[in-house]
Amino acid sequence: MMKIEQIPAIDLIDGKCVRLTKGDYAQQKIYNEDPVAQAQEFEQLGFKRLHVVDLDGAKSRHVVNERVLRAITAATRLTVDFGGGIKSEADIEKAFEAGAAMVTAGSIAVTRPELFVSWLDRYGAQRMILGADVRNGRVSINGWQEDSAEELLPFLEKYVEAGVQNVLCTDISKDGTLAGPATALYRQIMARYPQLHLIASGGISCNADIVNLDRAGIPAVVFGKAWYEDKINLNALGL
């Protein structure tokens, strides 16, 4: 039985379930026009948690798809973490009011660190996930459209010291490519911060990738395209 927490993803554009390749909005594919039905299917299959990304929100810099989030949380008992466009307290309140159990914020932690820390204090570390989306060793922001000057490990250090417990780390170069995850990077993070609940994201291509992350001691994994492309065997996941 694997220990790793397995989290399917629903990425939203125009209220539809899509996947991008390497975060490129020009390379998007629609997998399901009914994200609520998709969420219900995940629940019926035995998954307990769902990662929902508001890609419209990430690009627009404010939450856009809260209506879809509300519909998903009303129709399922899944524990939903929601990210994309979380730029203000109003955005966080929208997400929580729509039923999210946790929110993921990344860009704001780069551009306004004091605000992110205030959210940690107000909402609690259990409800806040630090998004650390990395490209060429640096943290990317605003729907992966911009690369910041923040290097990944010092960025994480700062927020671990501030009390962050949950980190979602996506290797953008691998996201949506089915090329395998950045296991070496995740090992490096866990070796330095073993107390983190690290969620690996990007590049999952098959069950073996999930098994290898589990063996590497990575606490959680998000997968999307591999599921939608029928490259994951549910019977071997050990839910």
XYZ file of N, CA and C in Angstrom, residues 63-155:
279
model
N -9.928 35.600 -9.018
C -10.707 34.372 -9.158
C -11.829 34.579 -10.168
N -11.961 33.633 -11.097
C -12.977 33.720 -12.152
C -13.995 32.590 -12.036
N -13.515 31.376 -11.748
C -14.380 30.198 -11.832
C -14.937 29.747 -10.483
N -15.279 30.699 -9.619
C -15.821 30.290 -8.323
C -17.168 29.576 -8.465
N -17.922 29.891 -9.506
C -19.208 29.209 -9.718
C -18.997 27.713 -9.938
N -17.988 27.364 -10.707
C -17.690 25.949 -10.950
C -17.201 25.283 -9.674
N -16.353 25.985 -8.934
C -15.879 25.459 -7.651
C -17.060 25.168 -6.734
N -17.980 26.098 -6.652
C -19.146 25.924 -5.783
C -19.972 24.701 -6.226
N -20.108 24.527 -7.518
C -20.882 23.393 -8.033
C -20.195 22.064 -7.706
N -18.858 22.040 -7.789
C -18.112 20.818 -7.477
C -18.242 20.469 -6.002
N -18.068 21.451 -5.133
C -18.119 21.163 -3.696
C -19.540 20.846 -3.231
N -20.535 21.353 -3.947
C -21.925 21.035 -3.599
C -22.296 19.621 -4.031
N -21.644 19.148 -5.091
C -22.021 17.857 -5.677
C -21.179 16.691 -5.173
N -20.099 16.974 -4.431
C -19.218 15.915 -3.942
C -18.822 16.183 -2.490
N -18.200 15.176 -1.890
C -17.617 15.333 -0.561
C -16.097 15.429 -0.636
N -15.574 15.640 -1.807
C -14.129 15.725 -1.984
C -13.554 16.909 -1.199
N -12.365 16.706 -0.656
C -11.615 17.810 -0.074
C -10.948 18.551 -1.229
N -11.351 19.776 -1.470
C -10.890 20.516 -2.649
C -9.896 21.596 -2.249
N -8.724 21.546 -2.894
C -7.833 22.701 -2.779
C -7.904 23.462 -4.093
N -7.944 24.777 -3.970
C -8.255 25.644 -5.115
C -7.159 26.675 -5.298
N -6.695 26.826 -6.529
C -5.687 27.833 -6.827
C -5.942 28.478 -8.174
N -5.216 29.564 -8.416
C -5.374 30.299 -9.665
C -6.093 31.609 -9.437
N -5.352 32.704 -9.483
C -5.972 34.019 -9.321
C -6.160 34.470 -7.896
N -5.535 33.787 -6.943
C -5.648 34.204 -5.537
C -4.701 35.376 -5.304
N -5.241 36.576 -5.408
C -4.407 37.769 -5.307
C -4.833 38.710 -4.179
N -5.962 38.415 -3.554
C -6.462 39.305 -2.510
C -7.243 38.502 -1.487
N -7.523 39.147 -0.370
C -8.342 38.501 0.652
C -9.732 38.198 0.101
N -10.230 39.062 -0.770
C -11.546 38.816 -1.382
C -11.531 37.530 -2.200
N -10.405 37.271 -2.876
C -10.295 36.035 -3.651
C -10.307 34.816 -2.736
N -9.580 34.896 -1.621
C -9.568 33.797 -0.664
C -10.968 33.565 -0.110
N -11.641 34.635 0.260
C -12.992 34.500 0.807
C -13.940 33.877 -0.214
N -13.806 34.267 -1.475
C -14.632 33.657 -2.528
C -14.413 32.153 -2.578
N -13.130 31.754 -2.528
C -12.797 30.332 -2.625
C -13.352 29.563 -1.437
N -13.154 30.099 -0.236
C -13.646 29.399 0.952
C -15.179 29.369 0.986
N -15.794 30.467 0.606
C -17.265 30.511 0.586
C -17.841 29.549 -0.442
N -17.051 29.281 -1.503
C -17.499 28.347 -2.543
C -17.184 26.900 -2.177
N -16.611 26.684 -0.996
C -16.444 25.322 -0.506
C -15.041 24.766 -0.509
N -14.058 25.557 -0.937
C -12.674 25.064 -0.916
C -12.237 24.829 0.529
N -11.513 23.739 0.747
C -10.962 23.461 2.070
C -9.625 24.157 2.262
N -8.915 24.352 1.138
C -7.602 24.990 1.139
C -7.465 25.830 -0.110
N -6.604 26.832 -0.048
C -6.296 27.599 -1.245
C -4.793 27.588 -1.481
N -4.437 27.625 -2.755
C -3.036 27.684 -3.163
C -2.734 29.077 -3.679
N -1.702 29.689 -3.131
C -1.276 31.016 -3.581
C 0.222 30.983 -3.834
N 0.620 31.474 -4.981
C 2.032 31.466 -5.326
C 2.556 32.823 -5.721
N 1.905 33.429 -6.709
C 2.386 34.713 -7.229
C 2.454 35.772 -6.138
N 1.425 35.799 -5.292
C 1.377 36.836 -4.265
C 2.493 36.652 -3.248
N 2.931 35.389 -3.064
C 4.034 35.134 -2.139
C 5.353 35.679 -2.683
N 5.407 35.875 -3.992
C 6.585 36.480 -4.618
C 6.482 37.996 -4.598
N 5.327 38.516 -4.991
C 5.195 39.961 -5.185
C 4.854 40.724 -3.908
N 4.143 40.042 -2.973
C 3.748 40.707 -1.715
C 3.893 39.734 -0.550
N 5.117 39.414 -0.198
C 5.336 38.390 0.832
C 4.675 38.702 2.162
N 4.614 39.982 2.524
C 4.003 40.328 3.810
C 2.510 40.005 3.812
N 1.865 40.133 2.660
C 0.449 39.812 2.558
C 0.243 38.307 2.688
N 1.085 37.531 2.028
C 0.957 36.077 2.134
C 1.139 35.622 3.581
N 2.106 36.170 4.271
C 2.344 35.800 5.665
C 1.143 36.180 6.534
N 0.515 37.313 6.231
C -0.673 37.714 6.993
C -1.810 36.721 6.767
N -1.915 36.151 5.552
C -2.930 35.127 5.284
C -2.639 33.861 6.073
N -1.362 33.504 6.155
C -0.978 32.347 6.966
C -1.463 32.524 8.399
N -1.240 33.709 8.920
C -1.629 34.001 10.300
C -3.146 34.004 10.459
N -3.844 34.578 9.482
C -5.295 34.722 9.617
C -6.043 33.408 9.389
N -5.665 32.685 8.335
C -6.436 31.499 7.948
C -5.838 30.197 8.469
N -4.558 30.234 8.856
C -3.904 29.048 9.387
C -3.134 28.287 8.331
N -2.019 27.720 8.746
C -1.130 27.037 7.798
C -1.791 25.811 7.170
N -2.770 25.219 7.860
C -3.426 24.034 7.310
C -4.319 24.370 6.112
N -4.743 25.627 6.012
C -5.658 26.003 4.926
C -4.952 26.731 3.781
N -3.669 27.002 3.960
C -2.919 27.729 2.944
C -1.843 26.824 2.349
N -1.796 26.768 1.025
C -0.761 26.018 0.309
C 0.100 27.027 -0.447
N 1.399 26.934 -0.249
C 2.326 27.789 -0.989
C 2.571 27.171 -2.357
N 2.213 27.896 -3.407
C 2.491 27.446 -4.759
C 3.900 27.851 -5.156
N 4.710 26.865 -5.508
C 6.088 27.132 -5.931
C 6.263 26.510 -7.311
N 5.890 27.275 -8.322
C 5.971 26.808 -9.700
C 7.312 27.243 -10.268
N 8.121 26.300 -10.701
C 9.517 26.594 -10.993
C 9.872 26.316 -12.456
N 10.636 27.231 -13.008
C 11.163 27.084 -14.371
C 12.607 27.558 -14.357
N 13.511 26.686 -14.773
C 14.945 27.009 -14.780
C 15.433 27.480 -13.412
N 14.899 26.837 -12.363
C 15.363 27.117 -11.011
C 14.743 28.333 -10.355
N 13.889 29.052 -11.080
C 13.274 30.259 -10.530
C 11.758 30.121 -10.483
N 11.150 30.814 -9.528
C 9.707 30.733 -9.328
C 8.989 31.582 -10.369
N 7.998 30.996 -11.019
C 7.205 31.707 -12.024
C 5.897 32.181 -11.415
N 5.342 33.241 -11.983
C 4.139 33.852 -11.426
C 3.120 34.165 -12.521
N 1.918 34.529 -12.063
C 0.828 34.984 -12.938
C 0.525 33.993 -14.062
N 0.137 32.782 -13.625
C -0.218 31.760 -14.604
C 0.970 31.298 -15.413
N 2.153 31.359 -14.801
C 3.403 30.908 -15.434
C 3.809 31.775 -16.619
N 3.214 32.956 -16.675
C 3.532 33.829 -17.806
C 4.773 34.682 -17.563
N 5.211 34.769 -16.295
C 6.387 35.567 -15.954
C 7.306 34.779 -15.028
N 8.611 34.917 -15.211
C 9.579 34.326 -14.294
C 10.085 35.413 -13.357
N 10.069 35.109 -12.062
C 10.550 36.074 -11.075
C 12.049 35.900 -10.858
N 12.606 36.728 -10.005
C 14.024 36.604 -9.660
C 14.240 35.649 -8.493
N 13.136 35.111 -7.926
C 13.217 34.249 -6.748
C 13.741 32.859 -7.115
N 14.839 32.440 -6.486
C 15.313 31.074 -6.645
C 14.520 30.166 -5.707
N 14.255 28.949 -6.150
C 13.300 28.084 -5.463
C 13.650 27.823 -4.001
N 14.835 27.316 -3.714
C 15.141 26.898 -2.343
C 15.171 28.061 -1.355
N 15.780 29.197 -1.665
C 15.678 30.333 -0.744
C 14.238 30.820 -0.559
N 13.443 30.724 -1.616
C 12.023 31.083 -1.549
C 11.306 30.189 -0.540
